XYZ file of N, CA and C in Angstrom:
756
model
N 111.869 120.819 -138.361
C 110.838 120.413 -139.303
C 110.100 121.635 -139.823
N 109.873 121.958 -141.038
C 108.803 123.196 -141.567
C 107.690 122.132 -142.665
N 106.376 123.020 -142.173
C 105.242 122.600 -142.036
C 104.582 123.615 -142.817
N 103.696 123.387 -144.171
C 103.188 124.576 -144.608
C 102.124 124.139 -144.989
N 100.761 124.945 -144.718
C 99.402 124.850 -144.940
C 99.382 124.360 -146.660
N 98.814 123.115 -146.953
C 98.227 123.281 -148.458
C 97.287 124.016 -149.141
N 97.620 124.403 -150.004
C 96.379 125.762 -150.696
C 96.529 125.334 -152.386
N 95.274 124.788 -153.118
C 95.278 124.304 -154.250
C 95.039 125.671 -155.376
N 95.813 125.275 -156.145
C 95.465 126.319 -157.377
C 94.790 125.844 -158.457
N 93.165 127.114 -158.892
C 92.246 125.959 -159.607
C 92.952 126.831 -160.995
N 94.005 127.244 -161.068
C 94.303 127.799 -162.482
C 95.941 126.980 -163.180
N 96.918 127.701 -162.141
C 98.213 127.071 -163.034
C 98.835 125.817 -162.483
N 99.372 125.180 -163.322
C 99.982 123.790 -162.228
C 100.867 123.783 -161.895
N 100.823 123.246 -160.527
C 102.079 123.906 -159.548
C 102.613 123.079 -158.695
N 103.688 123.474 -158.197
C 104.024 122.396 -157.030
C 104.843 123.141 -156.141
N 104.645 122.524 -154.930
C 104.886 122.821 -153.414
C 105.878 122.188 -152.296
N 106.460 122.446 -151.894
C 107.426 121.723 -150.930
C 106.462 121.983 -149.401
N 105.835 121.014 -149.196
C 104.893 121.366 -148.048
C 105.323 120.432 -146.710
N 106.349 119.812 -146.768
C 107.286 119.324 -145.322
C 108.524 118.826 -145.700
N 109.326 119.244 -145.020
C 110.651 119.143 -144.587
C 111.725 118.654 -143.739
N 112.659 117.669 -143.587
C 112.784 117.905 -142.124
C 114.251 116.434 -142.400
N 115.421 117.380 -141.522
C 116.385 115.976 -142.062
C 116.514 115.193 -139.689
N 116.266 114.202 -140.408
C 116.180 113.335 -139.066
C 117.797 113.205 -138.482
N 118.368 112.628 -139.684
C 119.689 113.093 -139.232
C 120.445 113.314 -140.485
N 122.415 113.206 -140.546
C 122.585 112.947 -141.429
C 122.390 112.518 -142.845
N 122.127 111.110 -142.329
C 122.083 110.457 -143.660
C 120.223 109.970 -143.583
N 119.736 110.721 -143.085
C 118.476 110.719 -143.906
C 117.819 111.806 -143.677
N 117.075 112.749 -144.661
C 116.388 113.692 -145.095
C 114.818 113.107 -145.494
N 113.626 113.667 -145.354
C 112.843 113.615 -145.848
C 112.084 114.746 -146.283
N 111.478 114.951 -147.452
C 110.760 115.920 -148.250
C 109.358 115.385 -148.615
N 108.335 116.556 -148.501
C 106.905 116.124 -148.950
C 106.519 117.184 -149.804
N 106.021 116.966 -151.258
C 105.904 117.759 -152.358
C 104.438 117.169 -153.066
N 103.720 118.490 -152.975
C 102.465 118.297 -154.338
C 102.519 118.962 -155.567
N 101.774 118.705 -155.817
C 101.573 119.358 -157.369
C 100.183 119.010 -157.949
N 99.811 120.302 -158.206
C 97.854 119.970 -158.789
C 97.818 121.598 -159.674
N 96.372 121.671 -159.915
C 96.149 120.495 -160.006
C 95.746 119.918 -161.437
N 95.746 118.484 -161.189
C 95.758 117.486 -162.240
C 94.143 116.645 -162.825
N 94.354 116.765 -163.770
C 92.686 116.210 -163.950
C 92.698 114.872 -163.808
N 91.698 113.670 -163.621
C 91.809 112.890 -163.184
C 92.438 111.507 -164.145
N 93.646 110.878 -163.687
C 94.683 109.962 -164.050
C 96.104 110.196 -164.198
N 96.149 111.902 -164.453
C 97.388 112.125 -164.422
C 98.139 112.410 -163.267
N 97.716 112.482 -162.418
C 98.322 112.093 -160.885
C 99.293 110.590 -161.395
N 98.568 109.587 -161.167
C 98.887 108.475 -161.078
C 99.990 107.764 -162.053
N 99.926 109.007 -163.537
C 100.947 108.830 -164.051
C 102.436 109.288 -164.004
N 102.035 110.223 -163.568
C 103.381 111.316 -162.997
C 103.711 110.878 -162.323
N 102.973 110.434 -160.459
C 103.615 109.289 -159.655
C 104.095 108.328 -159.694
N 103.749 107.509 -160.894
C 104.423 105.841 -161.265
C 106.019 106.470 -161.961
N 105.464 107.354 -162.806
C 106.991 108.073 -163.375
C 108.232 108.856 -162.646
N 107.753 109.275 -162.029
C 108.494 110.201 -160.420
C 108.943 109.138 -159.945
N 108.308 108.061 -159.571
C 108.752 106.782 -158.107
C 110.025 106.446 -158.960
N 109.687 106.070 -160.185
C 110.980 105.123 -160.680
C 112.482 106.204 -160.801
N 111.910 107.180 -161.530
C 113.416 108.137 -161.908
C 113.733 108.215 -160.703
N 112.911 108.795 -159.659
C 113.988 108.866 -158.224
C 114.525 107.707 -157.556
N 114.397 106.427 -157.701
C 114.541 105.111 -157.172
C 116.169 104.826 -158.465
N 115.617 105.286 -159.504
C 116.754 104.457 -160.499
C 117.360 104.961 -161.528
N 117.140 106.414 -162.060
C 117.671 107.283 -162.579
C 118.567 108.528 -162.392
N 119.283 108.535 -160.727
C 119.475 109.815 -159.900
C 121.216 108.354 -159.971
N 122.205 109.436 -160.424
C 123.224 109.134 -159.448
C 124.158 108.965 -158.596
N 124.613 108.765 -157.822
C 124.894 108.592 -156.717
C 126.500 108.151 -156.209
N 127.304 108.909 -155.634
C 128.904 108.104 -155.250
C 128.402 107.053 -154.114
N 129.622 105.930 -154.199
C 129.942 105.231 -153.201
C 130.979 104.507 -153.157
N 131.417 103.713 -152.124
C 132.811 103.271 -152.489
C 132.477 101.596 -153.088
N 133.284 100.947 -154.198
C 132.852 99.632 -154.465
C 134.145 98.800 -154.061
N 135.172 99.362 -154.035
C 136.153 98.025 -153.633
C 136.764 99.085 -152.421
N 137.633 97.342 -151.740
C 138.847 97.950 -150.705
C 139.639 96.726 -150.682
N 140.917 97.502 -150.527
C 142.395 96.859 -150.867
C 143.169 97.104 -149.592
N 143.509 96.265 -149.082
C 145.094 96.189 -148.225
C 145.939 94.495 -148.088
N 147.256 94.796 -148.426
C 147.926 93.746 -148.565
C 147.966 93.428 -147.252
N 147.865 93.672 -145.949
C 147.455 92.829 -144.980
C 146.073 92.026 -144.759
N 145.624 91.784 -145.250
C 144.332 91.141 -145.004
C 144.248 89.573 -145.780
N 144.557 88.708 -145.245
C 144.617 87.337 -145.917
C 143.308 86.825 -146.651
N 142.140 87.313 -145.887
C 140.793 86.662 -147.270
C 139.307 87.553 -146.260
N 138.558 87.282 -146.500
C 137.474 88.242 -146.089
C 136.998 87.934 -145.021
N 137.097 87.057 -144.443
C 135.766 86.522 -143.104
C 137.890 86.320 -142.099
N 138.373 86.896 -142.202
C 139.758 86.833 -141.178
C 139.692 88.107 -140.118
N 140.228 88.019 -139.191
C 140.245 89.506 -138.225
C 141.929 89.869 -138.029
N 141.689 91.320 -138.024
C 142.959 92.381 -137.967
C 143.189 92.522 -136.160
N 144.486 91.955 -135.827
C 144.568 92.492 -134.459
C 144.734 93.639 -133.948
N 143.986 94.170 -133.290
C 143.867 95.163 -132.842
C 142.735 96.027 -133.424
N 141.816 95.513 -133.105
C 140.318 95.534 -134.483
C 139.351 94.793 -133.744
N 138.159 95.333 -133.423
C 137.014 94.038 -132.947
C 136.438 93.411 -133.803
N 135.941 94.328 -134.970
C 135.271 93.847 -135.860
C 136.164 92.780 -136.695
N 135.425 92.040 -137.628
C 136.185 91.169 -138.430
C 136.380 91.908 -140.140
N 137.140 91.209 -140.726
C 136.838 91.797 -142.498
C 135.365 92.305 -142.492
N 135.049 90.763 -142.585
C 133.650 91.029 -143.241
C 132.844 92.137 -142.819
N 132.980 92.420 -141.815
C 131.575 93.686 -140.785
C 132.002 94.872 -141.259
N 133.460 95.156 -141.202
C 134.313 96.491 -141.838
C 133.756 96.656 -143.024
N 133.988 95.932 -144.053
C 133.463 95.867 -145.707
C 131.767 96.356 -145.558
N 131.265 95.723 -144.528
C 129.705 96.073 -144.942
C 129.222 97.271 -143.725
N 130.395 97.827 -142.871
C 130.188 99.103 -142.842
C 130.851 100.241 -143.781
N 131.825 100.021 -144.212
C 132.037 100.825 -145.878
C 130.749 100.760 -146.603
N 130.458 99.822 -146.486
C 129.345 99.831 -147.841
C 128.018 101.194 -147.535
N 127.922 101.137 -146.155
C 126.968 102.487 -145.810
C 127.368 103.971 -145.955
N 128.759 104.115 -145.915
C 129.177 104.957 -145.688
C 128.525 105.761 -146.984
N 127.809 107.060 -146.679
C 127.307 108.010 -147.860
C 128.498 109.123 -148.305
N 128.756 109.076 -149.523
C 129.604 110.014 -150.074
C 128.922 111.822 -150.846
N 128.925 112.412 -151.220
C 128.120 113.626 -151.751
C 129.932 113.842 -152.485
N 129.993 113.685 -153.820
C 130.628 114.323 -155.131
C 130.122 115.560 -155.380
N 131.421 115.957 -155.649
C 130.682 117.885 -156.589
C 131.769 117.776 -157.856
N 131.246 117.669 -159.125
C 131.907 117.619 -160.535
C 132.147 119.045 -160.668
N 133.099 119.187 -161.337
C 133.261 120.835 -161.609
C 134.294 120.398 -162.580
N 133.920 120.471 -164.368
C 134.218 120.764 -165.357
C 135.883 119.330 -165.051
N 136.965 119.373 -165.277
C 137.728 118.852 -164.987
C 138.305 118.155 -163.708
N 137.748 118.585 -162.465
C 138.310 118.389 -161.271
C 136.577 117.955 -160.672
N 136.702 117.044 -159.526
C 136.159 116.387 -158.632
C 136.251 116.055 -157.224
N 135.534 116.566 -156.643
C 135.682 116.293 -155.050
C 134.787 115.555 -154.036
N 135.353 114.562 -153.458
C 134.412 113.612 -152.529
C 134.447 113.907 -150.955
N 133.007 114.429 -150.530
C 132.986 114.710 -149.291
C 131.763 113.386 -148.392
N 132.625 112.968 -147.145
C 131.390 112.467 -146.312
C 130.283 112.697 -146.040
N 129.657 112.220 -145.935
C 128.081 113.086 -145.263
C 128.392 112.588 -144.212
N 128.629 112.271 -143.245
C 128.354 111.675 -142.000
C 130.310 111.233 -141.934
N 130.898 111.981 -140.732
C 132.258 111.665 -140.709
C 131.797 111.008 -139.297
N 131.160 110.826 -138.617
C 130.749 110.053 -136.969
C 130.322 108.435 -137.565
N 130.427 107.970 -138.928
C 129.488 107.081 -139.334
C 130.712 105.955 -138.693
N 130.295 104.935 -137.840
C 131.001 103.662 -136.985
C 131.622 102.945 -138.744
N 132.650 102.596 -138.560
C 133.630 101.508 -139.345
C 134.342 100.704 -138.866
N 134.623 100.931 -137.762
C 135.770 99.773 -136.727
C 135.819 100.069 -135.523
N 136.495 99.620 -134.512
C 136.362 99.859 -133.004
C 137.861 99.306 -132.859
N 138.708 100.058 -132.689
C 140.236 99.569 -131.994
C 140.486 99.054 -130.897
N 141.190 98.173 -130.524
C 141.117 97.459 -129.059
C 142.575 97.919 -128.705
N 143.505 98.569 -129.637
C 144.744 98.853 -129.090
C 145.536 99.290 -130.491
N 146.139 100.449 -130.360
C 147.051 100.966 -131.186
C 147.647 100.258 -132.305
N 146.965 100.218 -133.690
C 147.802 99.698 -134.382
C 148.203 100.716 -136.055
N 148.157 100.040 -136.798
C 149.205 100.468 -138.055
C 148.542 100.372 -139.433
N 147.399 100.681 -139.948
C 146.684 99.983 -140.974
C 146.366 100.874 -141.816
N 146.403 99.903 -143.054
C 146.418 101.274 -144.384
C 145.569 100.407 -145.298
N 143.901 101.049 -145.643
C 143.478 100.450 -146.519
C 142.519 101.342 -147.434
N 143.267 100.870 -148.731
C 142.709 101.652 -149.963
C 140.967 101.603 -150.487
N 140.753 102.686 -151.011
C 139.410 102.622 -151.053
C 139.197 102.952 -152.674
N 138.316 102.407 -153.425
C 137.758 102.768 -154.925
C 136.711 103.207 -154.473
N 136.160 104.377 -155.446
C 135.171 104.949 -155.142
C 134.715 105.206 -156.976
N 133.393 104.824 -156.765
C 132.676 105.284 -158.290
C 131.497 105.804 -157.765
N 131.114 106.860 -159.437
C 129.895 107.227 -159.884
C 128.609 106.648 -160.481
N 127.626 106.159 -159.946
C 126.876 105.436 -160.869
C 125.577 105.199 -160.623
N 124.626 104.783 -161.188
C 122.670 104.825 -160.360
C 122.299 103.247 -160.290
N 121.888 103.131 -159.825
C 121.471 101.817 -159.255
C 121.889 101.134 -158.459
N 122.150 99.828 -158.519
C 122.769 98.532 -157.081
C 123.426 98.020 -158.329
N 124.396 97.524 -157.608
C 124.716 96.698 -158.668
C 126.046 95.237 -157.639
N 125.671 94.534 -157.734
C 126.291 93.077 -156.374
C 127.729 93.340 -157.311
N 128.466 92.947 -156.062
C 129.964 92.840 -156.064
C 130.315 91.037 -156.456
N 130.908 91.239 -157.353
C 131.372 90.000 -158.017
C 132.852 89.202 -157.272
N 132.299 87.931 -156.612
C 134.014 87.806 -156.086
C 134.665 86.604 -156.850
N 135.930 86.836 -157.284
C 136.383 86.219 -157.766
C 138.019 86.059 -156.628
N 138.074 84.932 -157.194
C 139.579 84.338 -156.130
C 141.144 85.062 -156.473
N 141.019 85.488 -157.550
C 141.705 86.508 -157.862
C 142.046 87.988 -157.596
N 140.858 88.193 -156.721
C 140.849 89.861 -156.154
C 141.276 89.695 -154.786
N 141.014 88.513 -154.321
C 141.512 87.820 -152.861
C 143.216 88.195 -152.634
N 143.770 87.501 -153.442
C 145.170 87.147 -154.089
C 146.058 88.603 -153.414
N 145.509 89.728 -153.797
C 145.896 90.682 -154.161
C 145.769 91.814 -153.061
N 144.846 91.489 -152.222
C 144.220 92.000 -150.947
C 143.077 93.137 -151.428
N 142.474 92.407 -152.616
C 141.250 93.605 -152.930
C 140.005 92.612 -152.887
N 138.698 93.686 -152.303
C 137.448 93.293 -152.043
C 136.942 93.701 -152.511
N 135.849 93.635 -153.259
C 134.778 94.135 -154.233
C 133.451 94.445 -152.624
N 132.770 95.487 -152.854
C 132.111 96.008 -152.202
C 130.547 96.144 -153.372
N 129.384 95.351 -152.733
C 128.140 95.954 -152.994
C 128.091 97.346 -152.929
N 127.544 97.773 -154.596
C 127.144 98.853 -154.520
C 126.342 99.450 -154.413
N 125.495 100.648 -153.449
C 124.367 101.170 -153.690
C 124.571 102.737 -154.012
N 124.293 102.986 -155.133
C 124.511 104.696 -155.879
C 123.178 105.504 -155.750
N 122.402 104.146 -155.317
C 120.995 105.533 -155.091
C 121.250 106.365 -154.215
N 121.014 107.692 -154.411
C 120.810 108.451 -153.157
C 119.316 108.646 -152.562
N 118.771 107.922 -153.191
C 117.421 107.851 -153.069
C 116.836 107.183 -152.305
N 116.478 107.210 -150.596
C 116.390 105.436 -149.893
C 114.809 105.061 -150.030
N 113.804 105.763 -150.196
C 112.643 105.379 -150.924
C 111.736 106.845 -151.614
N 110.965 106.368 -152.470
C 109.962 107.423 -152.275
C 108.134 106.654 -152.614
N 107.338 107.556 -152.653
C 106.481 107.273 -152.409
C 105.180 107.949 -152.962
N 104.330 107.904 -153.756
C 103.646 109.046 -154.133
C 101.943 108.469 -153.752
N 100.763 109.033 -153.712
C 99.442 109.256 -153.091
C 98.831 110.614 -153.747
N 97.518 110.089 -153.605
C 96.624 111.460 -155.042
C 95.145 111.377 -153.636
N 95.295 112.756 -153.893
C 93.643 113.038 -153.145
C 92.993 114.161 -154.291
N 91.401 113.359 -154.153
C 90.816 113.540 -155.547
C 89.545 114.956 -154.816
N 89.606 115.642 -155.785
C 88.297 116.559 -155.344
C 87.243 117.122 -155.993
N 86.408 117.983 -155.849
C 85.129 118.206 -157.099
C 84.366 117.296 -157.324
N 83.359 117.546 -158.481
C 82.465 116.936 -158.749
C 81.907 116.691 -160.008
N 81.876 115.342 -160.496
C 80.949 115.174 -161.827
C 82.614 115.420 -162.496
N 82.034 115.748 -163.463
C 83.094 116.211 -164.787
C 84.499 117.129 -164.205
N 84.048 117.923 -162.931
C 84.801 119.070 -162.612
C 86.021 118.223 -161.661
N 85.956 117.014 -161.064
C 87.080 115.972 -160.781
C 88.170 116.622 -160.647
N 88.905 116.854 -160.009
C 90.498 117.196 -160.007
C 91.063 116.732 -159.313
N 92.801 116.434 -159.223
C 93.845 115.721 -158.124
C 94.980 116.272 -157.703
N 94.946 116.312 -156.567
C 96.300 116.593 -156.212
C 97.254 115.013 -156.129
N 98.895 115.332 -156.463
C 99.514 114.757 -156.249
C 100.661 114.482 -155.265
N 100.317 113.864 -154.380
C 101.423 113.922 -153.260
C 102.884 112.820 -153.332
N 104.031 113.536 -153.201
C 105.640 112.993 -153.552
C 105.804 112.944 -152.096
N 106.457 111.635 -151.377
C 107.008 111.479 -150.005
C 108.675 110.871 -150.868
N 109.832 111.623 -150.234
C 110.884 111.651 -151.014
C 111.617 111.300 -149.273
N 112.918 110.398 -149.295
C 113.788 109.788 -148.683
C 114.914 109.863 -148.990
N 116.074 110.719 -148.718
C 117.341 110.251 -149.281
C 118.655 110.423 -148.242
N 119.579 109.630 -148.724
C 120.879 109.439 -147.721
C 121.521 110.325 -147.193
N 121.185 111.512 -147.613
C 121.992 113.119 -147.277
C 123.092 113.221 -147.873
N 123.046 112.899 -149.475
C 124.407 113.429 -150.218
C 123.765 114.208 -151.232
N 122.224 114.180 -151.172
C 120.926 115.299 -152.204
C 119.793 115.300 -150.746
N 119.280 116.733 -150.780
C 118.596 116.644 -150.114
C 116.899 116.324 -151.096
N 115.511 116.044 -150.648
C 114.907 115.944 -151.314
C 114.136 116.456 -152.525
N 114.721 117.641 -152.173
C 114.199 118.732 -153.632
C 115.209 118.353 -154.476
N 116.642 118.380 -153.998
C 117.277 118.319 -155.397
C 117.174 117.077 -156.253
N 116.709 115.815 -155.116
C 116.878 114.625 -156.013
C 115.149 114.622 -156.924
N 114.293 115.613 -156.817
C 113.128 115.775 -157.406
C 113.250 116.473 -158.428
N 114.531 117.456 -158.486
C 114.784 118.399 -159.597
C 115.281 117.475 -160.650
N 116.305 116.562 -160.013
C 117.245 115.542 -161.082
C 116.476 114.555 -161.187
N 115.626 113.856 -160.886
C 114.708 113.152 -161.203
C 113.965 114.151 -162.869
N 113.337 114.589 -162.602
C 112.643 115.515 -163.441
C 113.641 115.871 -164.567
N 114.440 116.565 -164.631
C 115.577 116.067 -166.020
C 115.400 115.308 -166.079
N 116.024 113.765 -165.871
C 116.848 112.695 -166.453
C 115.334 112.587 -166.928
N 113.812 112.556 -166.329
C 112.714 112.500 -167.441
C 112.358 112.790 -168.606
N 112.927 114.246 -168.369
C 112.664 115.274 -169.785
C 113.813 114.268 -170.685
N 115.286 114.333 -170.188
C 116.125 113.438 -171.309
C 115.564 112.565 -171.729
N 114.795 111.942 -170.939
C 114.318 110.354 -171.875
C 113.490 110.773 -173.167
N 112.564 112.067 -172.913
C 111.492 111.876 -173.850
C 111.492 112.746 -174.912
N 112.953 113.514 -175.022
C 113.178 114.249 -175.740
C 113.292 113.758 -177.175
N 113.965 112.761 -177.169
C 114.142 111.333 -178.372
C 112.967 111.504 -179.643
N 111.965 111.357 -178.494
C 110.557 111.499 -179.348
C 110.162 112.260 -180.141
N 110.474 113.548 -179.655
C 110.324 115.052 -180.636
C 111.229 114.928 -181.206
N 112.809 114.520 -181.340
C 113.833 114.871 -182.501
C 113.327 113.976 -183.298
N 112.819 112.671 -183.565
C 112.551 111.808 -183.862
C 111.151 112.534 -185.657
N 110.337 112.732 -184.857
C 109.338 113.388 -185.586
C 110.151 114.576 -186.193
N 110.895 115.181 -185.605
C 111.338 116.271 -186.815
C 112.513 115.824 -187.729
N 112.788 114.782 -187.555
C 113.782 114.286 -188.353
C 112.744 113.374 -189.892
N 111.449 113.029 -189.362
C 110.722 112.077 -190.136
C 109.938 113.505 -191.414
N 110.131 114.813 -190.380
C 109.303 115.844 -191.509
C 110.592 116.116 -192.344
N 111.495 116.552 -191.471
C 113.319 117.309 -192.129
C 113.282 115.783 -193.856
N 112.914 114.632 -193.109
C 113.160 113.911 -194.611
C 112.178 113.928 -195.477
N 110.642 113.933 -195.099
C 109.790 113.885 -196.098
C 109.858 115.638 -196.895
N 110.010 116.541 -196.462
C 110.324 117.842 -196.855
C 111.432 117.703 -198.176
N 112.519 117.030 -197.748
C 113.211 117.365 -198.796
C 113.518 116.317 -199.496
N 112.547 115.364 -199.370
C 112.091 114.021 -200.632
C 110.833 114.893 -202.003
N 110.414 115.690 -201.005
C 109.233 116.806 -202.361
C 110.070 118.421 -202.601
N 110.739 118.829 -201.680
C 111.110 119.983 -202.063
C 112.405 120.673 -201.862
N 112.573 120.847 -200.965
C 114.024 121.817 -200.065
C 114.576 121.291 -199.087
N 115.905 121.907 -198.656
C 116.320 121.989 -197.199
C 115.097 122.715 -196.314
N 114.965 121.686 -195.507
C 113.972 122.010 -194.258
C 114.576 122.372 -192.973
N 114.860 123.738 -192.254
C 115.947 123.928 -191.105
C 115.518 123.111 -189.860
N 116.023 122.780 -189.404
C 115.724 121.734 -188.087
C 115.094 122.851 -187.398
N 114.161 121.844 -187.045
C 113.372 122.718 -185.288
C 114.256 122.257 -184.284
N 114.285 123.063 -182.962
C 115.014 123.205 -181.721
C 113.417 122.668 -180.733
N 114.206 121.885 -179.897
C 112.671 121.400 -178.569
C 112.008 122.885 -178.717
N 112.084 124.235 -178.261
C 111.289 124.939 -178.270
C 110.198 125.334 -178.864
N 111.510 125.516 -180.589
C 110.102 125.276 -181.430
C 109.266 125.234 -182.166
N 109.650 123.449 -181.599
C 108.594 122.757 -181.676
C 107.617 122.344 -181.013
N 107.896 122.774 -179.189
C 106.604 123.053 -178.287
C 105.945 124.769 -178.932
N 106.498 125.400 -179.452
C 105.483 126.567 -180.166
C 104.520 126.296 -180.567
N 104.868 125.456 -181.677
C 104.282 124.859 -182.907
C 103.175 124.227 -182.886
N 103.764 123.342 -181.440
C 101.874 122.075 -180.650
C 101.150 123.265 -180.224
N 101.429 123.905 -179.593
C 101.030 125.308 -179.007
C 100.004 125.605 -179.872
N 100.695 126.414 -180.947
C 99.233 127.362 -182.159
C 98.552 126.472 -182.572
N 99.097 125.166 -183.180
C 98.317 124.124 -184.036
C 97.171 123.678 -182.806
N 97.328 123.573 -180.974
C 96.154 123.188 -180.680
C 95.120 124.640 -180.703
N 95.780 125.779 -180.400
C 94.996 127.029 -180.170
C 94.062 126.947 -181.717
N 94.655 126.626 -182.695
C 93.698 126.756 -183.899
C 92.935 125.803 -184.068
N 92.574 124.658 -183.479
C 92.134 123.543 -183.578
C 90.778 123.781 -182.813
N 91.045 124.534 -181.534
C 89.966 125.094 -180.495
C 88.991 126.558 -180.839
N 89.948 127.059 -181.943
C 89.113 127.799 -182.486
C 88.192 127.593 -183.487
N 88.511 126.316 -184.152
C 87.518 126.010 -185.388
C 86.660 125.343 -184.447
């Protein structure tokens, strides 16, 4: 576990990885602030943080399994304690960690000790596994037709995210009010908690980027409804641009 004293900064805004610590495998936990914040924007950043890391981060897992020995789902394999069904919904835990690299893809366990079956005696069994990319839950659909065939649709869970949690402690006085924001981050050990805070934080910025092309697309047309080709602004800048226009605003 690492443990680090909090120390607030009354100038730039910042953030901190101030505990650490993976319990085991498949769970990690991370504790992160960031201040400081004047008072409400804690609470917005936290409502926004909780969700992207809960439902915007994603995640491998396996969703189906196939073997032509298996007559229907709730049946048992001899030489097997468990039945279908318990096997299927220990697959379903099993945590995967993907690494994409341009054309090629590789799926590693997090946890190769993770229980799936218990053998009672030497046998012979071969069963196929689908594995996808994807964020959220999403229920396995059964139809009598996947039966047929010896394939099982598997509940999916792609979060790697198993909760998080955010909390604001407020300080100062009168007008001078300020907040820190505290992130309690949970995940399966296929991201540890910084990284799923880093990718959280993109897939944010992606959402709200929309907004700014949006407005420069509404000037790019009124520009050249009165005059010229107007060259597109780039996100940068056009954070320049908010930049001087507030600095001159504070100077008048």
């Amino acid at each position: 576990m690492v443990r680090e004293k909090v120390t607030v900064s009354t100038r730039t805004l910042q953030w901190k990885c101030v505990e650490s610590r993976v319990d085991n495998k498949r769970l990690c936990y991370g504790r992160f602030i960031l201040s400081p914040l004047i008072k409400g924007q804690a609470d917005t950043i936290g409502i926004a943080m909780r969700r992207a890391l809960l439902g915007e981060i994603e995640g491998t897992c396996i969703t189906r399994a196939k073997s032509e020995k298996i007559p229907h789902e709730y049946s048992t394999i001899v030489g097997i304690q468990e039945s279908v069904h318990e096997i299927l919904m220990n697959l379903k835990e099993i945590g995967l960690r993907s690494n994409l690299h341009h054309f090629t893809a590789s799926v590693e366990i997090v946890d190769n000790t993770q229980h799936i079956a218990r053998l009672t005696e030497p046998i012979d069994l071969c069963i196929g596994l689908q594995i996808e990319r994807n964020r959220g839950y999403r229920y396995s659909i059964k139809r009598p037709n996947n039966f047929q065939d010896g394939s099982y649709p598997i509940d999916a869970v792609f979060m790697p995210v198993r909760n998080a949690n955010h909390s604001i402690h407020s300080y100062g006085n009168g007008n001078e009010r300020q907040e820190i924001l505290f992130l309690e981050i949970w995940t399966n050990g296929s991201l540890t908690p910084k990284e799923a805070l880093h990718e959280a934080s993109r897939n944010l910025i992606d959402l709200f980027i929309p907004f700014l092309h949006a407005e420069e697309e509404t000037l790019h047309l009124e520009y050249n409804r009165h005059k010229g080709t107007l060259p597109p602004l780039t996100f940068h800048d056009r954070l320049a641009k908010l930049r001087k226009n507030k600095k001159e605003i504070e100077l008048k």
